[in-house]
Short mmCIF file of C-alpha atoms and ligand atoms in Angstrom, two decimals:
data_model
loop_
_atom_site.label_atom_id
_atom_site.label_comp_id
_atom_site.label_asym_id
_atom_site.label_seq_id
_atom_site.Cartn_x
_atom_site.Cartn_y
_atom_site.Cartn_z
CA MET A 6 0.00 0.00 0.00
CA LEU A 7 2.11 2.85 -1.30
CA VAL A 8 -0.54 5.57 -1.36
CA GLY A 9 -2.30 5.62 1.97
CA PRO A 10 -2.60 7.47 5.25
CA GLY A 11 1.06 6.75 5.96
CA LEU A 12 2.22 8.46 2.77
CA ARG A 13 -0.06 11.46 3.29
CA ALA A 14 1.17 11.90 6.86
CA ALA A 15 4.78 11.49 5.70
CA VAL A 16 4.39 14.29 3.12
CA VAL A 17 2.56 16.67 5.47
CA LEU A 18 4.89 16.13 8.42
CA GLY A 19 7.95 16.01 6.14
CA LEU A 20 7.31 19.59 4.96
CA PHE A 21 7.17 20.76 8.58
CA GLY A 22 10.25 18.63 9.14
CA LEU A 23 12.23 20.66 6.59
CA LEU A 24 11.36 23.86 8.49
CA ALA A 25 12.26 22.12 11.75
CA GLY A 26 15.55 21.15 10.07
CA SER A 27 16.30 24.78 9.34
CA PHE A 28 15.75 25.61 13.02
CA THR A 29 17.81 22.56 14.03
CA ASN A 30 20.81 24.11 12.24
CA VAL A 31 20.34 27.26 14.33
CA VAL A 32 20.24 25.18 17.53
CA ILE A 33 23.32 23.15 16.53
CA TYR A 34 25.43 26.26 15.85
CA ARG A 35 24.16 28.71 18.47
CA VAL A 36 23.34 26.79 21.65
CA PRO A 37 26.92 25.55 22.29
CA GLU A 38 28.07 29.19 21.94
CA GLY A 39 25.52 30.26 24.54
CA LEU A 40 23.66 32.38 21.96
CA SER A 41 19.92 32.92 21.58
CA VAL A 42 18.15 30.76 19.02
CA VAL A 43 15.60 33.51 18.20
CA SER A 44 17.65 36.64 17.69
CA PRO A 45 19.51 37.97 15.83
CA PRO A 46 18.18 36.60 12.52
CA SER A 47 20.48 34.30 10.53
CA ALA A 48 23.46 35.98 8.91
CA CYS A 49 26.37 34.86 6.75
CA PRO A 50 29.20 33.89 9.14
CA HIS A 51 31.67 35.30 6.62
CA CYS A 52 30.30 38.75 5.64
CA GLN A 53 27.58 39.11 8.32
CA ALA A 54 24.97 39.95 5.66
CA ARG A 55 21.48 39.06 6.81
CA VAL A 56 20.00 35.94 5.19
CA ARG A 57 16.91 37.10 3.26
CA PRO A 58 13.73 35.10 3.99
CA TRP A 59 13.57 33.85 0.38
CA ASP A 60 17.17 32.66 0.71
CA ASN A 61 16.22 30.68 3.80
CA VAL A 62 13.93 28.10 2.19
CA PRO A 63 15.15 24.64 3.32
CA LEU A 64 17.18 22.75 0.67
CA VAL A 65 15.86 24.88 -2.22
CA SER A 66 17.76 28.09 -1.40
CA TRP A 67 21.06 26.33 -0.87
CA ALA A 68 20.71 24.62 -4.26
CA LEU A 69 19.59 27.81 -6.07
CA LEU A 70 22.46 29.80 -4.56
CA GLY A 71 24.91 27.09 -5.63
CA GLY A 72 25.98 26.61 -2.00
CA ARG A 73 27.30 30.18 -1.74
CA CYS A 74 26.38 33.38 0.12
CA ARG A 75 24.39 35.75 -2.12
CA ASP A 76 26.45 38.72 -0.92
CA CYS A 77 30.06 37.62 -0.54
CA HIS A 78 29.91 34.27 -2.39
CA ALA A 79 31.64 32.47 0.48
CA PRO A 80 30.74 28.77 0.42
CA ILE A 81 27.91 27.70 2.74
CA ALA A 82 28.72 24.36 4.41
CA VAL A 83 26.94 21.42 2.79
CA ARG A 84 26.02 20.33 6.31
CA TYR A 85 23.21 22.92 6.46
CA PRO A 86 21.11 21.33 3.69
CA LEU A 87 22.15 17.84 4.88
CA VAL A 88 20.76 18.55 8.37
CA GLU A 89 17.59 19.98 6.81
CA ALA A 90 17.19 16.86 4.66
CA LEU A 91 17.93 14.55 7.59
CA VAL A 92 15.40 16.21 9.90
CA GLY A 93 12.84 16.34 7.07
CA ALA A 94 13.34 12.61 6.44
CA VAL A 95 13.15 11.69 10.13
CA VAL A 96 9.93 13.67 10.68
CA ALA A 97 8.44 12.25 7.47
CA GLY A 98 9.43 8.81 8.77
CA ALA A 99 7.46 9.41 11.97
CA GLY A 100 4.42 10.29 9.82
CA TRP A 101 4.90 7.20 7.68
CA ARG A 102 5.23 4.97 10.73
CA PHE A 103 2.55 6.44 13.03
CA GLY A 104 0.22 8.38 10.69
CA LEU A 105 -1.07 11.84 11.58
CA SER A 106 -1.24 11.23 15.33
CA TRP A 107 -0.07 12.59 18.67
CA THR A 108 2.34 9.66 18.83
CA ALA A 109 3.85 10.70 15.47
CA LEU A 110 4.31 14.25 16.79
CA ALA A 111 5.85 13.02 20.04
CA GLU A 112 8.33 10.73 18.27
CA ALA A 113 9.09 13.40 15.65
CA VAL A 114 9.82 16.03 18.30
CA MET A 115 12.02 13.55 20.17
CA ALA A 116 13.89 12.72 16.95
CA VAL A 117 14.44 16.37 15.97
CA GLY A 118 15.89 17.10 19.41
CA LEU A 119 18.09 14.02 19.09
CA VAL A 120 19.46 15.12 15.70
CA ALA A 121 20.42 18.48 17.25
CA LEU A 122 21.97 16.81 20.30
CA GLY A 123 23.77 14.21 18.17
CA PHE A 124 25.49 16.89 16.08
CA ILE A 125 26.29 19.11 19.10
CA ASP A 126 27.84 16.16 20.96
CA PHE A 127 29.82 15.23 17.83
CA ASP A 128 31.12 18.82 17.47
CA HIS A 129 31.71 19.78 21.10
CA MET A 130 31.42 16.63 23.28
CA VAL A 131 28.62 18.25 25.27
CA LEU A 132 24.87 17.71 25.48
CA PRO A 133 23.45 21.10 26.45
CA ARG A 134 20.98 20.86 29.31
CA ARG A 135 18.50 23.30 27.83
CA VAL A 136 18.17 21.30 24.60
CA VAL A 137 17.61 18.03 26.50
CA TYR A 138 15.11 19.56 28.94
CA VAL A 139 13.15 21.56 26.35
CA ASP A 140 12.86 18.48 24.15
CA LEU A 141 11.92 16.28 27.11
CA ALA A 142 9.21 18.75 28.19
CA LEU A 143 7.72 18.87 24.67
CA VAL A 144 7.85 15.07 24.27
CA ALA A 145 6.28 14.57 27.72
CA LEU A 146 3.48 17.01 26.88
CA LEU A 147 2.74 15.30 23.55
CA VAL A 148 2.86 11.82 25.09
CA VAL A 149 0.45 12.87 27.86
CA VAL A 150 -1.93 14.26 25.21
CA ALA A 151 -1.52 11.00 23.24
CA ALA A 152 -2.33 9.00 26.39
CA ALA A 153 -5.31 11.22 27.26
CA THR A 154 -6.82 11.07 23.77
CA SER A 155 -6.34 7.29 23.44
CA GLY A 156 -6.97 6.34 27.07
CA ARG A 157 -3.70 4.39 27.09
CA TRP A 158 -2.65 5.42 30.60
CA GLY A 159 -0.91 2.08 31.17
CA ALA A 160 1.42 2.82 28.25
CA LEU A 161 2.22 6.19 29.86
CA GLY A 162 3.28 4.29 32.99
CA VAL A 163 5.49 2.02 30.85
CA ALA A 164 7.07 5.13 29.27
CA ALA A 165 7.78 6.63 32.71
CA VAL A 166 9.43 3.42 33.94
CA SER A 167 11.32 3.03 30.62
CA GLY A 168 12.75 6.51 31.20
CA ALA A 169 13.48 6.08 34.91
CA VAL A 170 15.36 2.75 34.67
CA PRO A 171 18.04 3.78 32.12
CA TRP A 172 18.30 7.17 33.86
CA ALA A 173 19.09 5.40 37.15
CA LEU A 174 21.55 2.99 35.47
CA PHE A 175 23.35 5.84 33.68
CA TYR A 176 23.34 7.86 36.91
CA LEU A 177 25.11 4.97 38.62
CA LEU A 178 27.61 4.56 35.75
CA ASN A 179 28.34 8.29 35.80
CA TRP A 180 28.87 8.14 39.58
CA LEU A 181 31.23 5.15 39.25
CA LYS A 182 33.15 6.37 36.16
CA PRO A 183 32.41 10.02 35.34
CA GLN A 184 35.24 10.08 32.77
CA ALA A 185 33.58 7.27 30.79
CA LEU A 186 30.02 8.59 30.84
CA GLY A 187 29.21 12.28 31.21
CA PHE A 188 26.17 13.60 33.06
CA GLY A 189 24.74 14.83 29.76
CA ASP A 190 24.30 11.19 28.78
CA VAL A 191 22.37 10.60 32.04
CA ARG A 192 19.81 13.27 31.11
CA LEU A 193 19.72 12.01 27.53
CA ALA A 194 18.95 8.46 28.74
CA LEU A 195 15.81 9.80 30.44
CA LEU A 196 14.63 11.54 27.25
CA ILE A 197 15.30 8.49 25.06
CA GLY A 198 13.94 5.93 27.54
CA PHE A 199 10.72 7.90 28.00
CA GLY A 200 10.20 8.78 24.33
CA LEU A 201 10.83 5.23 23.10
CA GLY A 202 9.09 3.72 26.13
CA TRP A 203 5.81 5.27 24.95
CA LEU A 204 6.04 2.80 22.03
CA GLY A 205 6.87 -0.03 24.46
CA ALA A 206 9.68 -0.96 26.82
CA ALA A 207 11.21 -3.16 24.07
CA TYR A 208 11.74 -0.08 21.86
CA ALA A 209 13.63 1.68 24.65
CA PHE A 210 15.74 -1.43 25.19
CA LEU A 211 16.42 -1.75 21.44
CA GLY A 212 17.43 1.92 21.23
CA PHE A 213 20.16 1.49 23.86
CA VAL A 214 21.32 -1.82 22.32
CA LEU A 215 21.63 -0.20 18.86
CA ALA A 216 23.54 2.74 20.36
CA SER A 217 26.01 0.39 22.07
CA LEU A 218 26.46 -1.70 18.90
CA LEU A 219 26.99 1.40 16.78
CA GLY A 220 29.43 2.87 19.30
CA SER A 221 31.39 -0.40 19.41
CA VAL A 222 31.55 -0.81 15.63
CA VAL A 223 32.69 2.79 15.11
CA GLY A 224 35.16 2.59 18.01
CA VAL A 225 36.74 -0.68 16.84
CA THR A 226 36.90 0.61 13.25
CA LEU A 227 38.69 3.79 14.36
CA ILE A 228 41.15 1.76 16.46
CA LEU A 229 41.85 -0.63 13.55
CA LEU A 230 42.40 2.34 11.23
CA GLY A 231 44.81 3.79 13.78
CA ARG A 232 42.63 6.88 14.12
CA ALA A 233 41.85 6.33 17.80
CA GLY A 234 43.25 4.68 20.90
CA ARG A 235 41.49 3.02 23.81
CA ARG A 236 41.37 6.31 25.64
CA THR A 237 40.00 8.43 22.80
CA MET A 238 36.83 10.25 23.86
CA VAL A 239 33.81 9.27 21.78
CA PRO A 240 30.59 11.31 21.56
CA PHE A 241 28.37 8.59 23.06
CA GLY A 242 25.39 10.97 22.88
CA SER A 243 25.60 10.91 19.08
CA PHE A 244 25.33 7.10 19.11
CA LEU A 245 22.48 7.21 21.63
CA ALA A 246 20.63 9.66 19.37
CA ALA A 247 21.14 7.54 16.25
CA GLY A 248 20.14 4.31 18.03
CA ALA A 249 16.97 5.89 19.43
CA ILE A 250 15.86 7.32 16.08
CA ALA A 251 16.46 3.96 14.40
CA SER A 252 14.51 2.11 17.09
CA ALA A 253 11.52 4.46 16.85
CA LEU A 254 11.30 4.52 13.06
CA VAL A 255 12.52 1.12 11.84
CA GLY A 256 12.77 -0.97 15.00
CA SER A 257 9.36 -2.67 14.84
CA PRO A 258 10.45 -5.82 12.91
CA VAL A 259 13.16 -6.48 15.51
CA VAL A 260 10.83 -5.74 18.42
CA ASN A 261 8.05 -7.93 16.99
CA TRP A 262 10.49 -10.77 16.34
CA TYR A 263 11.82 -10.49 19.90
CA LEU A 264 8.35 -10.36 21.43
CA SER A 265 7.26 -13.42 19.40
CA LEU A 266 10.22 -15.34 20.83
CA VAL A 267 9.31 -14.34 24.37
CA HIS A 268 5.67 -15.34 23.87
CA LEU A 269 6.53 -18.65 22.22
CA HIS A 270 8.82 -19.89 24.98
ZN1 ZN B 306 28.45 36.32 2.98
#
């Protein structure tokens, strides 16, 4: 079924996703610098010329301008349109997977926050508190609305426990080995556990498993390539973000397979 409610929701949410992607770029570049995300308006980092509204259309403007500033012709990093496309795709994916629903919005908002946090952690090895908390507050609000409109209060309880358990485990790990796991990851575990837990505890579990696998594969690859040693710091938050987004959007076959095993035996 290619044309259906899933496709319609994917297109509608995907367009909002592109706009969210534009804002995600602002968050990624400004929050670590301690700058406001609302003012001043976007400007070229090279010549400081204000970005005109019609030059700020996600993906389209970058392509039309040939990846250069209209005023000084300095190149604009390809990462801007890539982040816009990534966020657009992730939000469209939430629409495809969950239709036009409160759950789709909750998972989309979680995923957008995670893309921002994943890039910030990759760039700066920090997970800014205000990004985690603002995203967590929005996700919690949307999940509560989803629970209220569907009457699935039990699932809300599962989400709360799915957030609290990894938070407590990460808290303990951070207390035992703060150099191995920063406190930013502790807060992030709460956001991811809760957001995925709304889909079911198995999704939260899968998200953390995928993050660990991804982190291990990348870490071992870097060591084999001689690009990293055992003590090299890795942005674990970036792996947590990627694992969580994958679990929410494409994790259902794995979760269903796992649950069928548990029920069969
Ligand atoms: Zn410029």
